Coordinates of C-alpha atoms in Angstrom, one line a residue:
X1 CA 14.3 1.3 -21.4
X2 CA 16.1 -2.2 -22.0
X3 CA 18.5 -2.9 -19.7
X4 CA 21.9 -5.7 -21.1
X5 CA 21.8 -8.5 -18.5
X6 CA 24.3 -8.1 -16.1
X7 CA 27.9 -10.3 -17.1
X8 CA 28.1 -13.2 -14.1
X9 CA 29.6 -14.2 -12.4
X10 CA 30.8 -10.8 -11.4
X11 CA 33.8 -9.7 -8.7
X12 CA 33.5 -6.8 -6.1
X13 CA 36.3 -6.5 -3.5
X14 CA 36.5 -10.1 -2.8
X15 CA 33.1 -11.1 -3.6
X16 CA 32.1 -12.4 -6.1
X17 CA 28.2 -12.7 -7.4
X18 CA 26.7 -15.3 -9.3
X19 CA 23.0 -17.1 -9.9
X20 CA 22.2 -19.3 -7.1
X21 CA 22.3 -22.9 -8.8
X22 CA 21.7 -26.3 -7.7
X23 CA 25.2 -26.6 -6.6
X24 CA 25.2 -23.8 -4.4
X25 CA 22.3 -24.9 -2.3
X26 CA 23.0 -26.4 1.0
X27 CA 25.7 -23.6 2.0
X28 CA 22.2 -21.2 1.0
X29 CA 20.2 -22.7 2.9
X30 CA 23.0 -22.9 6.4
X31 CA 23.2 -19.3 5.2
X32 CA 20.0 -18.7 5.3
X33 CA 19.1 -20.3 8.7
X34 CA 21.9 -18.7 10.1
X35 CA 20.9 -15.0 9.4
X36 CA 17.2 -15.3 9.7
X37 CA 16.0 -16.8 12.7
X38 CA 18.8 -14.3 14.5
X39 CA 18.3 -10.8 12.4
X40 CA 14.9 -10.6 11.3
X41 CA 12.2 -8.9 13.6
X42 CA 9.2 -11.1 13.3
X43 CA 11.0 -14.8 13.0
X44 CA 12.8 -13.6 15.6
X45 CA 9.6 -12.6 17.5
X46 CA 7.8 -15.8 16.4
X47 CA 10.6 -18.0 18.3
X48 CA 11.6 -19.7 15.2
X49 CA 14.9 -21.3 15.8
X50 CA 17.4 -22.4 12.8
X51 CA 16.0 -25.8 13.0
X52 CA 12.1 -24.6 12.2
X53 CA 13.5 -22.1 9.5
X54 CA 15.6 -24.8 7.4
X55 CA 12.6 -26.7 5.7
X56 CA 11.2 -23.4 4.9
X57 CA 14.4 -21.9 3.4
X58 CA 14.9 -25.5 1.8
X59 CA 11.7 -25.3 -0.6
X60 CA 12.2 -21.5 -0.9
X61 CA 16.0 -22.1 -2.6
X62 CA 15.0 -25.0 -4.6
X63 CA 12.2 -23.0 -5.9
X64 CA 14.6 -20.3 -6.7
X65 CA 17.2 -22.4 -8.6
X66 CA 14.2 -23.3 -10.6
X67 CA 13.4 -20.0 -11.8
X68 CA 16.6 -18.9 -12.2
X69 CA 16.5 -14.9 -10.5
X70 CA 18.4 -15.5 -7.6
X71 CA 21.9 -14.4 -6.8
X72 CA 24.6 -15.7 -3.8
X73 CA 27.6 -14.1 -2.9
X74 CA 31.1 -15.7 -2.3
X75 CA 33.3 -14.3 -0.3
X76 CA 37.2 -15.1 -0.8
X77 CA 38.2 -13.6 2.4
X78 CA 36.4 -16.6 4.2
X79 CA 37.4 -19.4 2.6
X80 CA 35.0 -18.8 -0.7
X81 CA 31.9 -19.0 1.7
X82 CA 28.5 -18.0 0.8
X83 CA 27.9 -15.1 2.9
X84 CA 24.9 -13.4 1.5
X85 CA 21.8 -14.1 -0.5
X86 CA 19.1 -12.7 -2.5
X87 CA 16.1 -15.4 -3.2
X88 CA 13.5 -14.1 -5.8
X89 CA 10.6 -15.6 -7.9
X90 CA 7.8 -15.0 -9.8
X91 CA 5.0 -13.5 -8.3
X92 CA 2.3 -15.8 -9.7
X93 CA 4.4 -18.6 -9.0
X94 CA 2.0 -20.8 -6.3
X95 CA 3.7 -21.4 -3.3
X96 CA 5.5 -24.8 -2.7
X97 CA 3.1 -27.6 -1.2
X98 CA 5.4 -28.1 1.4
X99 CA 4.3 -24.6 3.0
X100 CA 1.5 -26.7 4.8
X101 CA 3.9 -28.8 6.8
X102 CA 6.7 -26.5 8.0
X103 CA 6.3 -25.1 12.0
X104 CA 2.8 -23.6 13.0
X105 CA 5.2 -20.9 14.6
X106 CA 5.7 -19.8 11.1
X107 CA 1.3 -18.9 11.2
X108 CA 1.2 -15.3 12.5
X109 CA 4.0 -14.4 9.6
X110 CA 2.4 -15.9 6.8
X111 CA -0.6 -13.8 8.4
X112 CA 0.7 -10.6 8.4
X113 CA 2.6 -10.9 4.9
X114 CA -0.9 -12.5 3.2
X115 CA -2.7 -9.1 4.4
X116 CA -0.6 -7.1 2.9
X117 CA -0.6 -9.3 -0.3
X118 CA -4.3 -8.5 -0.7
X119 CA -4.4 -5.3 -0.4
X120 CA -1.3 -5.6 -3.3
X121 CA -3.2 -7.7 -4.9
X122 CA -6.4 -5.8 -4.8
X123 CA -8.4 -5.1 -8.6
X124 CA -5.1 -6.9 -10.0
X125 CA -4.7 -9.9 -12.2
X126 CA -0.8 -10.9 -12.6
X127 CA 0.4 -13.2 -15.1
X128 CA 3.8 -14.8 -15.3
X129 CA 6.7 -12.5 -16.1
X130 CA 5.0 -9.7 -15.2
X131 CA 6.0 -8.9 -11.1
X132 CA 9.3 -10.8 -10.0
X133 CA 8.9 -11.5 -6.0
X134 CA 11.7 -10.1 -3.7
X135 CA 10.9 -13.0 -0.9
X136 CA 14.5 -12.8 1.3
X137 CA 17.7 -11.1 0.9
X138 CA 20.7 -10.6 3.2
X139 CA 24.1 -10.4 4.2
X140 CA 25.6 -12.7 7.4
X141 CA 27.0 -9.4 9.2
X142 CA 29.5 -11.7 11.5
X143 CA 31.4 -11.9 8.4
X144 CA 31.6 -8.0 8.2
X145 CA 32.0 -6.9 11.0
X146 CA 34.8 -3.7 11.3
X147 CA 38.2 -4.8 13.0
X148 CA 40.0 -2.1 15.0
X149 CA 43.2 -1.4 12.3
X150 CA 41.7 -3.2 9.4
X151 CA 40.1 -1.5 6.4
X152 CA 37.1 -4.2 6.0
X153 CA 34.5 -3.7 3.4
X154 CA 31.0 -3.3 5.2
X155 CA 28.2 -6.0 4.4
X156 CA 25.8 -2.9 4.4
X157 CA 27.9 -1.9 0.8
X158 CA 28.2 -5.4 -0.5
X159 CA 23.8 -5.7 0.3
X160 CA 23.4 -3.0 -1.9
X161 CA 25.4 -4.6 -4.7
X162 CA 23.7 -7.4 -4.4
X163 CA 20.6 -5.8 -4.5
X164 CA 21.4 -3.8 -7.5
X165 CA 22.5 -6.9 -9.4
X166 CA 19.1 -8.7 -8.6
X167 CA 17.4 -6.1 -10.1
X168 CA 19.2 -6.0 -13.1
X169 CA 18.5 -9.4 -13.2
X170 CA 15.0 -9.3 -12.8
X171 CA 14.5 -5.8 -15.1
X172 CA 16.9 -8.2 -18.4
X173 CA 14.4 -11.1 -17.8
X174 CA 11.4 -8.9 -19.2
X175 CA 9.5 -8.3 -15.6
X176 CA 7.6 -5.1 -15.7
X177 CA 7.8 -4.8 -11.9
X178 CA 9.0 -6.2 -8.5
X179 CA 7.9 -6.4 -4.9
X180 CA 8.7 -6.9 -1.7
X181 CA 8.1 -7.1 1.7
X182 CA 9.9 -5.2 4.4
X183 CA 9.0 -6.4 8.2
X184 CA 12.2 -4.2 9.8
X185 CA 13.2 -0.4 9.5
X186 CA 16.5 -1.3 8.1
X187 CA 15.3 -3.1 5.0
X188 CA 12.6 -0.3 4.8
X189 CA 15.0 2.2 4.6
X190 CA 17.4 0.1 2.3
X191 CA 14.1 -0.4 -0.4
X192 CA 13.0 3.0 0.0
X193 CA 16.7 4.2 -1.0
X194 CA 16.4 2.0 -3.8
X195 CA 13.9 3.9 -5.0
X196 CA 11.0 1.3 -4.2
X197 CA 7.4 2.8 -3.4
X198 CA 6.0 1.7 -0.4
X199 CA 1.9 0.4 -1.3
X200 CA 0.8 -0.2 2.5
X201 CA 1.5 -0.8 5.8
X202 CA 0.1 -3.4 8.5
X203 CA 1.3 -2.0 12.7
X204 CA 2.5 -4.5 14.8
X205 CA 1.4 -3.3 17.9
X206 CA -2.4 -3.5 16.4
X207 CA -1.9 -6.9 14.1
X208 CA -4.5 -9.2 15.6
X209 CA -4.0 -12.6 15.0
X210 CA -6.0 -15.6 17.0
X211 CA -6.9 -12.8 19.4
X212 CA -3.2 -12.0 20.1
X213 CA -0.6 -9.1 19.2
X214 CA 2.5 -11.1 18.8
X215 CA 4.2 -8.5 17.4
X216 CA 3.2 -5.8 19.9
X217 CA 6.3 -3.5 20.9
X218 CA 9.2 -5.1 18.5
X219 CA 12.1 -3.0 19.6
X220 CA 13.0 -0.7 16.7
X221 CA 10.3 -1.9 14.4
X222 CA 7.0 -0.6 14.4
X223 CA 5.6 -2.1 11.1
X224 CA 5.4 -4.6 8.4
X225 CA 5.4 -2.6 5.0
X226 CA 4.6 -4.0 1.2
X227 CA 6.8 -2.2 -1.5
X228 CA 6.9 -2.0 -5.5
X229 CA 9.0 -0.7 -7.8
X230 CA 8.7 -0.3 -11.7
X231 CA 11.4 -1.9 -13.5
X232 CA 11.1 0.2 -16.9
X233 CA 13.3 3.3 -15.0
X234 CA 16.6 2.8 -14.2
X235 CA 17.4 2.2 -10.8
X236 CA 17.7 5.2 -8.4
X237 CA 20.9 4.3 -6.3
X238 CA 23.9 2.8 -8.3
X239 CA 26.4 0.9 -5.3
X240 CA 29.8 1.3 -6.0

């Protein structure tokens, strides 16, 4: 079923959500390289500081401005910041050139993520406009954190908006599907809510890579996971 592109910029609480364009890049990308390197499992395991993650998140933004699916959110509370971030592109979309030069801590990821891609990818021809890429999404939690008498609006519930907004972004710009990889239990659990289907799973603690485990025994994560879901059904979660 068609689904009316979503009316943005668009206010929730104070928030307020809108494409990620040119002028929005550099606080992206600080936003970026601030949750990253500190929140999620396997950069975090990799040792990949702020500093190794911003050429990465650079090319990855600019890339995203270009295709136009990716959303930021502004948060009045703190001073208009950009305090969350959902970067998205086509699936068939090469990635940047500039891949080849960024930190060789960044090789057991790209490792882990590209074995999951084939087995995605397996029997499959995709063309463009076809399967929108969920690459990184998230929320910089110091901003939501709850204060002892305040009534403060978690980042959990302003994630989920986000996420519902992307993918009725995606779904009014014709893509038939959309993917995305999961390398935590949180954002497992928020894609699986979402009514995402998961399509495989690599373990950490038996990912080989240049006869190492360097994921082995993540605290609270036990897997990296590749998920779709069809965008020609309604979403299963509405956020309020």
């Amino acid at each position: 079923m068609a689904v009316a592109s979503p009316i943005l910029p668009t206010r929730h609480h104070s928030v307020t959500y809108s494409p990620l364009t040119e002028n929005d890049l550099e606080e992206t990308i600080e936003c970026l390289c601030r949750v990253f390197p500190q929140n999620e499992p396997i950069t975090q395991r990799a040792g990949i500081t702020e500093k190794d993650f911003r050429p990465f998140a650079r090319m990855f933004c600019e890339l995203a401005v270009k295709e136009k699916v990716s959303l930021i959110m502004r948060d009045k509370q703190f001073g208009n910041r950009v305090t969350g971030f959902s970067i998205n592109h086509d699936y068939a979309t090469p990635a940047p050139e500039e891949i080849e030069r960024v930190t060789p801590k960044f090789a057991p990821v790209f490792k882990v993520l590209e074995e999951l891609d084939i087995i995605y990818r397996d029997g499959k021809s995709f063309s463009f406009g076809e399967v929108c890429y969920l690459l990184m999404a998230g929320v910089d939690h110091q901003f939501y954190k709850q204060q002892k008498g305040k009534t403060a609006v978690k980042g959990n519930q302003l994630a989920a908006k986000l996420f519902q907004l992307t993918l009725d972004i995606v779904r009014a710009e014709g893509f038939h599907n959309t993917i995305a990889h999961a390398t935590g239990s949180f954002s497992q659990k928020g894609l699986h809510d979402l009514g995402f289907s998961e399509v495989a799973r690599i373990d950490y603690n038996t990912f080989e890579f240049e006869g190492q485990y360097p994921f082995k025994r993540i605290p609270w994560h036990s897997c990296c996971k590749i998920y779709d879901l069809s965008l020609r059904e309604e979403p299963i979660v509405q956020a309020s």
